[in-house]
Amino acid sequence: MTEEPQQIVARGYDAVAHSYAALERDAPWPRLAWLDDLLTRLPDAAHVLDLGCGNGLPAGERIARRHRLTGVDVSARQIELARANVPGGEFSTGDILRLRHPDGTFAAVTAFYTFDHLPRERLPEMFQLIHGWLAASGYLLCCVEIEDQPGTVANWLGAPMYFSSYDPDTTRALLTGAGFEIVRDAIEKQTEGGHEVGYLWLLARKCPE
Ligand SMILES: C[S@@+](CC[C@H](N)C(=O)[O-])C[C@H]1O[C@@H](n2cnc3c(N)ncnc32)[C@H](O)[C@@H]1O
């Protein structure tokens, strides 16, 4: 039987938890600058959902300082680390495409380096789910790879990993098509273990219905 992408990703991140964390040690990525921009727009104690939260560092820890954090990740090992790193957060293991929350639950949803691991044809469904979970005028902050990549399994940090993404114009169009307005976006490069990789950063807001 062919393995589902999320099974490959779960096993991969269980295996590479430590080498992934080390990738950022020498040159911090732009994640916290974007996150701080989002957090200043939210009232204290606002409820934030972090999709693909990894080990909770650095984003979950920053969110949980002044806000209520719910983190989800498909890797059980990453969730184990997140619980230890961010005792103030609530964490669960699961596939973000299978998550169910009542409409209007969250003031903001974040997803840092997560959507590149979903089959790209499921991105519209992901954006629709997030749109439902957000309160009126709620925010989505995410970053997505900029390669036009239909879906591939590659060796990454010594483990098989699933990657898939659209070009930036298609990703932007899917987001606006799901009922978001883009507040701010930019393509930013970062260094990952000596390689330069570009991501499309998107801060978006749920349009009034
Ligand atoms: C590149 S890591 C990013 C971790 C963290 N967000 C960060 O900023 O460093 C991607 C994370 O997304 C998780 N992930 C990928 N696909 C997922 C899915 N379908 N459901 C839940 N988590 C997923 C992976 O397990 C991994 O921890």
PDB file of C-alpha atoms and ligand atoms in Angstrom:
ATOM      1  CA  MET A   1       0.000   0.000   0.000  1.00  0.00           C
ATOM      2  CA  THR A   2       1.314   3.489  -0.850  1.00  0.00           C
ATOM      3  CA  GLU A   3       2.135   5.605   2.173  1.00  0.00           C
ATOM      4  CA  GLU A   4       0.158   8.830   2.688  1.00  0.00           C
ATOM      5  CA  PRO A   5       2.193  12.096   2.681  1.00  0.00           C
ATOM      6  CA  GLN A   6       1.329  12.826   6.330  1.00  0.00           C
ATOM      7  CA  GLN A   7       2.706   9.432   7.390  1.00  0.00           C
ATOM      8  CA  ILE A   8       5.998  10.197   5.638  1.00  0.00           C
ATOM      9  CA  VAL A   9       6.071  13.642   7.269  1.00  0.00           C
ATOM     10  CA  ALA A  10       5.248  12.287  10.753  1.00  0.00           C
ATOM     11  CA  ARG A  11       7.973   9.661  10.612  1.00  0.00           C
ATOM     12  CA  GLY A  12      10.395  12.167   9.080  1.00  0.00           C
ATOM     13  CA  TYR A  13       9.941  14.798  11.796  1.00  0.00           C
ATOM     14  CA  ASP A  14      10.083  12.178  14.546  1.00  0.00           C
ATOM     15  CA  ALA A  15      13.507  11.270  13.146  1.00  0.00           C
ATOM     16  CA  VAL A  16      14.942  14.723  12.321  1.00  0.00           C
ATOM     17  CA  ALA A  17      13.677  16.676  15.352  1.00  0.00           C
ATOM     18  CA  HIS A  18      17.186  17.587  16.504  1.00  0.00           C
ATOM     19  CA  SER A  19      18.835  18.178  13.132  1.00  0.00           C
ATOM     20  CA  TYR A  20      15.896  20.394  12.069  1.00  0.00           C
ATOM     21  CA  ALA A  21      16.282  22.558  15.185  1.00  0.00           C
ATOM     22  CA  ALA A  22      20.015  22.910  14.468  1.00  0.00           C
ATOM     23  CA  LEU A  23      19.434  24.253  10.927  1.00  0.00           C
ATOM     24  CA  GLU A  24      18.614  27.703  12.281  1.00  0.00           C
ATOM     25  CA  ARG A  25      21.360  27.981  14.865  1.00  0.00           C
ATOM     26  CA  ASP A  26      23.771  30.177  12.875  1.00  0.00           C
ATOM     27  CA  ALA A  27      21.363  32.473  11.033  1.00  0.00           C
ATOM     28  CA  PRO A  28      17.890  33.012  12.532  1.00  0.00           C
ATOM     29  CA  TRP A  29      14.988  32.885  10.058  1.00  0.00           C
ATOM     30  CA  PRO A  30      12.471  35.757   9.579  1.00  0.00           C
ATOM     31  CA  ARG A  31       9.711  33.958  11.496  1.00  0.00           C
ATOM     32  CA  LEU A  32       9.804  36.021  14.725  1.00  0.00           C
ATOM     33  CA  ALA A  33       9.717  39.386  12.932  1.00  0.00           C
ATOM     34  CA  TRP A  34       6.509  38.337  11.148  1.00  0.00           C
ATOM     35  CA  LEU A  35       5.090  36.815  14.317  1.00  0.00           C
ATOM     36  CA  ASP A  36       5.753  39.969  16.347  1.00  0.00           C
ATOM     37  CA  ASP A  37       3.920  42.005  13.706  1.00  0.00           C
ATOM     38  CA  LEU A  38       0.926  39.676  14.101  1.00  0.00           C
ATOM     39  CA  LEU A  39       0.984  39.602  17.912  1.00  0.00           C
ATOM     40  CA  THR A  40       0.969  43.399  18.234  1.00  0.00           C
ATOM     41  CA  ARG A  41      -2.369  43.358  16.334  1.00  0.00           C
ATOM     42  CA  LEU A  42      -3.982  40.969  18.891  1.00  0.00           C
ATOM     43  CA  PRO A  43      -5.331  41.720  22.367  1.00  0.00           C
ATOM     44  CA  ASP A  44      -3.669  39.971  25.314  1.00  0.00           C
ATOM     45  CA  ALA A  45      -4.904  36.398  25.890  1.00  0.00           C
ATOM     46  CA  ALA A  46      -6.217  36.069  22.314  1.00  0.00           C
ATOM     47  CA  HIS A  47      -6.465  32.424  21.256  1.00  0.00           C
ATOM     48  CA  VAL A  48      -3.863  31.458  18.602  1.00  0.00           C
ATOM     49  CA  LEU A  49      -3.700  28.124  16.751  1.00  0.00           C
ATOM     50  CA  ASP A  50      -0.224  27.129  15.525  1.00  0.00           C
ATOM     51  CA  LEU A  51      -0.427  24.507  12.758  1.00  0.00           C
ATOM     52  CA  GLY A  52       2.642  22.288  12.440  1.00  0.00           C
ATOM     53  CA  CYS A  53       3.963  23.767  15.666  1.00  0.00           C
ATOM     54  CA  GLY A  54       7.073  21.556  15.726  1.00  0.00           C
ATOM     55  CA  ASN A  55       8.944  21.654  19.031  1.00  0.00           C
ATOM     56  CA  GLY A  56       7.338  24.961  20.063  1.00  0.00           C
ATOM     57  CA  LEU A  57      10.513  26.995  19.566  1.00  0.00           C
ATOM     58  CA  PRO A  58      10.761  29.785  18.924  1.00  0.00           C
ATOM     59  CA  ALA A  59       7.232  30.675  17.766  1.00  0.00           C
ATOM     60  CA  GLY A  60       5.032  28.823  20.270  1.00  0.00           C
ATOM     61  CA  GLU A  61       7.083  30.062  23.189  1.00  0.00           C
ATOM     62  CA  ARG A  62       6.708  33.667  21.941  1.00  0.00           C
ATOM     63  CA  ILE A  63       2.936  33.287  21.422  1.00  0.00           C
ATOM     64  CA  ALA A  64       2.366  31.697  24.844  1.00  0.00           C
ATOM     65  CA  ARG A  65       4.008  34.610  26.675  1.00  0.00           C
ATOM     66  CA  ARG A  66       0.897  36.789  26.303  1.00  0.00           C
ATOM     67  CA  HIS A  67      -1.655  34.721  24.404  1.00  0.00           C
ATOM     68  CA  ARG A  68      -3.455  31.405  24.631  1.00  0.00           C
ATOM     69  CA  LEU A  69      -1.654  28.868  22.425  1.00  0.00           C
ATOM     70  CA  THR A  70      -3.041  25.702  20.874  1.00  0.00           C
ATOM     71  CA  GLY A  71      -0.405  23.795  18.882  1.00  0.00           C
ATOM     72  CA  VAL A  72      -0.892  20.790  16.599  1.00  0.00           C
ATOM     73  CA  ASP A  73       1.668  18.652  14.855  1.00  0.00           C
ATOM     74  CA  VAL A  74       1.562  15.282  13.109  1.00  0.00           C
ATOM     75  CA  SER A  75       4.906  14.260  14.678  1.00  0.00           C
ATOM     76  CA  ALA A  76       4.499  12.752  18.147  1.00  0.00           C
ATOM     77  CA  ARG A  77       8.164  13.476  18.933  1.00  0.00           C
ATOM     78  CA  GLN A  78       7.775  17.174  18.085  1.00  0.00           C
ATOM     79  CA  ILE A  79       4.704  17.397  20.326  1.00  0.00           C
ATOM     80  CA  GLU A  80       6.603  15.729  23.166  1.00  0.00           C
ATOM     81  CA  LEU A  81       9.332  18.393  22.807  1.00  0.00           C
ATOM     82  CA  ALA A  82       6.769  21.230  22.498  1.00  0.00           C
ATOM     83  CA  ARG A  83       5.105  20.203  25.764  1.00  0.00           C
ATOM     84  CA  ALA A  84       8.485  20.343  27.509  1.00  0.00           C
ATOM     85  CA  ASN A  85       9.580  23.611  25.829  1.00  0.00           C
ATOM     86  CA  VAL A  86       6.297  25.523  26.235  1.00  0.00           C
ATOM     87  CA  PRO A  87       4.511  24.388  29.411  1.00  0.00           C
ATOM     88  CA  GLY A  88       1.891  27.149  28.992  1.00  0.00           C
ATOM     89  CA  GLY A  89       0.661  25.838  25.617  1.00  0.00           C
ATOM     90  CA  GLU A  90      -1.945  23.160  24.832  1.00  0.00           C
ATOM     91  CA  PHE A  91      -0.631  20.632  22.320  1.00  0.00           C
ATOM     92  CA  SER A  92      -1.989  17.659  20.431  1.00  0.00           C
ATOM     93  CA  THR A  93      -0.734  15.217  17.828  1.00  0.00           C
ATOM     94  CA  GLY A  94      -2.686  15.037  14.581  1.00  0.00           C
ATOM     95  CA  ASP A  95      -3.034  15.844  10.907  1.00  0.00           C
ATOM     96  CA  ILE A  96      -4.052  19.490  10.460  1.00  0.00           C
ATOM     97  CA  LEU A  97      -6.271  18.548   7.502  1.00  0.00           C
ATOM     98  CA  ARG A  98      -8.331  16.369   9.854  1.00  0.00           C
ATOM     99  CA  LEU A  99      -8.674  18.982  12.613  1.00  0.00           C
ATOM    100  CA  ARG A 100     -12.145  20.134  13.522  1.00  0.00           C
ATOM    101  CA  HIS A 101     -12.893  23.266  15.569  1.00  0.00           C
ATOM    102  CA  PRO A 102     -16.116  25.233  15.970  1.00  0.00           C
ATOM    103  CA  ASP A 103     -16.426  28.267  13.686  1.00  0.00           C
ATOM    104  CA  GLY A 104     -14.887  31.432  15.095  1.00  0.00           C
ATOM    105  CA  THR A 105     -12.663  29.724  17.694  1.00  0.00           C
ATOM    106  CA  PHE A 106      -9.396  31.574  17.054  1.00  0.00           C
ATOM    107  CA  ALA A 107      -8.232  35.186  16.786  1.00  0.00           C
ATOM    108  CA  ALA A 108      -5.289  34.048  14.655  1.00  0.00           C
ATOM    109  CA  VAL A 109      -3.854  30.967  12.993  1.00  0.00           C
ATOM    110  CA  THR A 110      -0.136  30.584  12.277  1.00  0.00           C
ATOM    111  CA  ALA A 111       1.670  28.015  10.136  1.00  0.00           C
ATOM    112  CA  PHE A 112       5.426  28.375   9.815  1.00  0.00           C
ATOM    113  CA  TYR A 113       7.068  26.159   7.164  1.00  0.00           C
ATOM    114  CA  THR A 114       4.161  23.697   7.439  1.00  0.00           C
ATOM    115  CA  PHE A 115       2.086  23.944   4.249  1.00  0.00           C
ATOM    116  CA  ASP A 116       5.000  22.763   2.048  1.00  0.00           C
ATOM    117  CA  HIS A 117       4.362  19.314   3.516  1.00  0.00           C
ATOM    118  CA  LEU A 118       0.704  19.115   2.414  1.00  0.00           C
ATOM    119  CA  PRO A 119      -0.222  17.864  -1.066  1.00  0.00           C
ATOM    120  CA  ARG A 120      -0.670  21.228  -2.790  1.00  0.00           C
ATOM    121  CA  GLU A 121      -4.064  20.345  -4.230  1.00  0.00           C
ATOM    122  CA  ARG A 122      -5.317  20.292  -0.620  1.00  0.00           C
ATOM    123  CA  LEU A 123      -4.224  23.872   0.086  1.00  0.00           C
ATOM    124  CA  PRO A 124      -7.655  25.346  -0.881  1.00  0.00           C
ATOM    125  CA  GLU A 125      -9.317  22.975   1.609  1.00  0.00           C
ATOM    126  CA  MET A 126      -6.767  23.977   4.286  1.00  0.00           C
ATOM    127  CA  PHE A 127      -7.441  27.685   3.710  1.00  0.00           C
ATOM    128  CA  GLN A 128     -11.212  27.063   3.849  1.00  0.00           C
ATOM    129  CA  LEU A 129     -10.879  25.220   7.166  1.00  0.00           C
ATOM    130  CA  ILE A 130      -8.789  28.041   8.650  1.00  0.00           C
ATOM    131  CA  HIS A 131     -11.284  30.622   7.379  1.00  0.00           C
ATOM    132  CA  GLY A 132     -14.020  28.813   9.306  1.00  0.00           C
ATOM    133  CA  TRP A 133     -12.010  28.488  12.517  1.00  0.00           C
ATOM    134  CA  LEU A 134     -11.178  32.201  12.592  1.00  0.00           C
ATOM    135  CA  ALA A 135     -13.296  34.784  14.343  1.00  0.00           C
ATOM    136  CA  ALA A 136     -14.488  37.770  12.259  1.00  0.00           C
ATOM    137  CA  SER A 137     -11.462  39.693  10.927  1.00  0.00           C
ATOM    138  CA  GLY A 138      -9.111  37.024  12.334  1.00  0.00           C
ATOM    139  CA  TYR A 139      -5.582  36.696  10.984  1.00  0.00           C
ATOM    140  CA  LEU A 140      -3.663  33.970   9.181  1.00  0.00           C
ATOM    141  CA  LEU A 141       0.142  34.219   9.190  1.00  0.00           C
ATOM    142  CA  CYS A 142       2.003  31.615   7.154  1.00  0.00           C
ATOM    143  CA  CYS A 143       4.984  31.043   4.909  1.00  0.00           C
ATOM    144  CA  VAL A 144       5.098  28.706   1.926  1.00  0.00           C
ATOM    145  CA  GLU A 145       7.880  27.635  -0.412  1.00  0.00           C
ATOM    146  CA  ILE A 146       7.934  29.345  -3.807  1.00  0.00           C
ATOM    147  CA  GLU A 147       8.799  26.348  -5.997  1.00  0.00           C
ATOM    148  CA  ASP A 148       6.195  25.023  -8.427  1.00  0.00           C
ATOM    149  CA  GLN A 149       6.439  21.491  -7.069  1.00  0.00           C
ATOM    150  CA  PRO A 150       3.531  19.015  -7.567  1.00  0.00           C
ATOM    151  CA  GLY A 151       4.652  16.652  -4.803  1.00  0.00           C
ATOM    152  CA  THR A 152       7.837  14.742  -4.257  1.00  0.00           C
ATOM    153  CA  VAL A 153       9.564  12.612  -1.635  1.00  0.00           C
ATOM    154  CA  ALA A 154      13.199  13.605  -1.136  1.00  0.00           C
ATOM    155  CA  ASN A 155      15.904  12.741   1.356  1.00  0.00           C
ATOM    156  CA  TRP A 156      15.982  15.623   3.854  1.00  0.00           C
ATOM    157  CA  LEU A 157      18.310  15.721   6.862  1.00  0.00           C
ATOM    158  CA  GLY A 158      18.743  11.957   6.429  1.00  0.00           C
ATOM    159  CA  ALA A 159      15.067  10.979   6.313  1.00  0.00           C
ATOM    160  CA  PRO A 160      12.515  10.716   3.492  1.00  0.00           C
ATOM    161  CA  MET A 161      10.336  13.848   3.458  1.00  0.00           C
ATOM    162  CA  TYR A 162       7.316  14.918   1.398  1.00  0.00           C
ATOM    163  CA  PHE A 163       7.313  18.398  -0.239  1.00  0.00           C
ATOM    164  CA  SER A 164       4.741  20.138  -2.421  1.00  0.00           C
ATOM    165  CA  SER A 165       4.041  23.806  -3.235  1.00  0.00           C
ATOM    166  CA  TYR A 166       2.731  26.267  -5.827  1.00  0.00           C
ATOM    167  CA  ASP A 167       4.343  29.333  -7.340  1.00  0.00           C
ATOM    168  CA  PRO A 168       3.657  32.530  -5.304  1.00  0.00           C
ATOM    169  CA  ASP A 169       0.931  33.926  -7.580  1.00  0.00           C
ATOM    170  CA  THR A 170      -1.081  30.703  -7.314  1.00  0.00           C
ATOM    171  CA  THR A 171      -0.704  30.570  -3.519  1.00  0.00           C
ATOM    172  CA  ARG A 172      -1.849  34.205  -3.204  1.00  0.00           C
ATOM    173  CA  ALA A 173      -4.827  33.548  -5.497  1.00  0.00           C
ATOM    174  CA  LEU A 174      -5.887  30.491  -3.479  1.00  0.00           C
ATOM    175  CA  LEU A 175      -5.769  32.513  -0.280  1.00  0.00           C
ATOM    176  CA  THR A 176      -7.890  35.381  -1.619  1.00  0.00           C
ATOM    177  CA  GLY A 177     -10.214  32.848  -3.255  1.00  0.00           C
ATOM    178  CA  ALA A 178     -10.810  31.328   0.187  1.00  0.00           C
ATOM    179  CA  GLY A 179     -12.061  34.666   1.555  1.00  0.00           C
ATOM    180  CA  PHE A 180      -8.895  36.353   2.848  1.00  0.00           C
ATOM    181  CA  GLU A 181      -7.445  39.757   2.096  1.00  0.00           C
ATOM    182  CA  ILE A 182      -3.663  39.962   2.090  1.00  0.00           C
ATOM    183  CA  VAL A 183      -2.455  42.525   4.617  1.00  0.00           C
ATOM    184  CA  ARG A 184       1.255  42.157   3.870  1.00  0.00           C
ATOM    185  CA  ASP A 185       3.338  39.721   1.849  1.00  0.00           C
ATOM    186  CA  ALA A 186       6.966  39.334   0.785  1.00  0.00           C
ATOM    187  CA  ILE A 187       9.364  36.747  -0.548  1.00  0.00           C
ATOM    188  CA  GLU A 188      12.205  36.324   1.918  1.00  0.00           C
ATOM    189  CA  LYS A 189      15.340  34.223   1.621  1.00  0.00           C
ATOM    190  CA  GLN A 190      16.864  32.323   4.514  1.00  0.00           C
ATOM    191  CA  THR A 191      19.819  30.011   5.003  1.00  0.00           C
ATOM    192  CA  GLU A 192      19.173  26.367   5.832  1.00  0.00           C
ATOM    193  CA  GLY A 193      22.349  24.423   6.500  1.00  0.00           C
ATOM    194  CA  GLY A 194      24.353  26.478   3.977  1.00  0.00           C
ATOM    195  CA  HIS A 195      21.593  26.578   1.306  1.00  0.00           C
ATOM    196  CA  GLU A 196      19.545  29.650   0.500  1.00  0.00           C
ATOM    197  CA  VAL A 197      15.787  28.951   0.330  1.00  0.00           C
ATOM    198  CA  GLY A 198      13.029  31.438  -0.550  1.00  0.00           C
ATOM    199  CA  TYR A 199       9.600  31.527   1.087  1.00  0.00           C
ATOM    200  CA  LEU A 200       6.480  33.539   0.400  1.00  0.00           C
ATOM    201  CA  TRP A 201       5.367  35.157   3.672  1.00  0.00           C
ATOM    202  CA  LEU A 202       1.703  36.046   3.970  1.00  0.00           C
ATOM    203  CA  LEU A 203      -0.131  37.963   6.668  1.00  0.00           C
ATOM    204  CA  ALA A 204      -3.806  37.772   5.724  1.00  0.00           C
ATOM    205  CA  ARG A 205      -7.113  38.683   7.306  1.00  0.00           C
ATOM    206  CA  LYS A 206     -10.528  37.065   7.056  1.00  0.00           C
ATOM    207  CA  CYS A 207     -12.743  39.288   4.900  1.00  0.00           C
ATOM    208  CA  PRO A 208     -16.065  40.426   6.369  1.00  0.00           C
ATOM    209  CA  GLU A 209     -18.839  38.015   5.287  1.00  0.00           C
TER     210      GLU A 209
HETATM  211  C1  LIG B   1       9.466  22.633   8.813  1.00  0.00           C
HETATM  212  S1  LIG B   1       8.682  22.105  10.291  1.00  0.00           S
HETATM  213  C2  LIG B   1       8.231  23.658  11.034  1.00  0.00           C
HETATM  214  C3  LIG B   1       8.115  23.598  12.527  1.00  0.00           C
HETATM  215  C4  LIG B   1       7.775  24.947  13.178  1.00  0.00           C
HETATM  216  N1  LIG B   1       6.490  25.452  12.691  1.00  0.00           N
HETATM  217  C5  LIG B   1       8.846  25.969  12.914  1.00  0.00           C
HETATM  218  O1  LIG B   1       8.519  27.144  12.721  1.00  0.00           O
HETATM  219  O2  LIG B   1      10.031  25.632  12.954  1.00  0.00           O
HETATM  220  C6  LIG B   1       7.115  21.556   9.691  1.00  0.00           C
HETATM  221  C7  LIG B   1       6.242  20.977  10.783  1.00  0.00           C
HETATM  222  O3  LIG B   1       4.933  20.777  10.262  1.00  0.00           O
HETATM  223  C8  LIG B   1       4.464  19.516  10.692  1.00  0.00           C
HETATM  224  N2  LIG B   1       3.465  19.045   9.723  1.00  0.00           N
HETATM  225  C9  LIG B   1       3.624  18.873   8.393  1.00  0.00           C
HETATM  226  N3  LIG B   1       2.500  18.393   7.834  1.00  0.00           N
HETATM  227  C10 LIG B   1       1.594  18.276   8.836  1.00  0.00           C
HETATM  228  C11 LIG B   1       0.240  17.847   8.899  1.00  0.00           C
HETATM  229  N4  LIG B   1      -0.406  17.410   7.816  1.00  0.00           N
HETATM  230  N5  LIG B   1      -0.386  17.873  10.099  1.00  0.00           N
HETATM  231  C12 LIG B   1       0.255  18.309  11.215  1.00  0.00           C
HETATM  232  N6  LIG B   1       1.554  18.718  11.214  1.00  0.00           N
HETATM  233  C13 LIG B   1       2.209  18.704  10.037  1.00  0.00           C
HETATM  234  C14 LIG B   1       5.722  18.654  10.731  1.00  0.00           C
HETATM  235  O4  LIG B   1       5.575  17.496  11.525  1.00  0.00           O
HETATM  236  C15 LIG B   1       6.757  19.624  11.260  1.00  0.00           C
HETATM  237  O5  LIG B   1       6.871  19.619  12.655  1.00  0.00           O
END
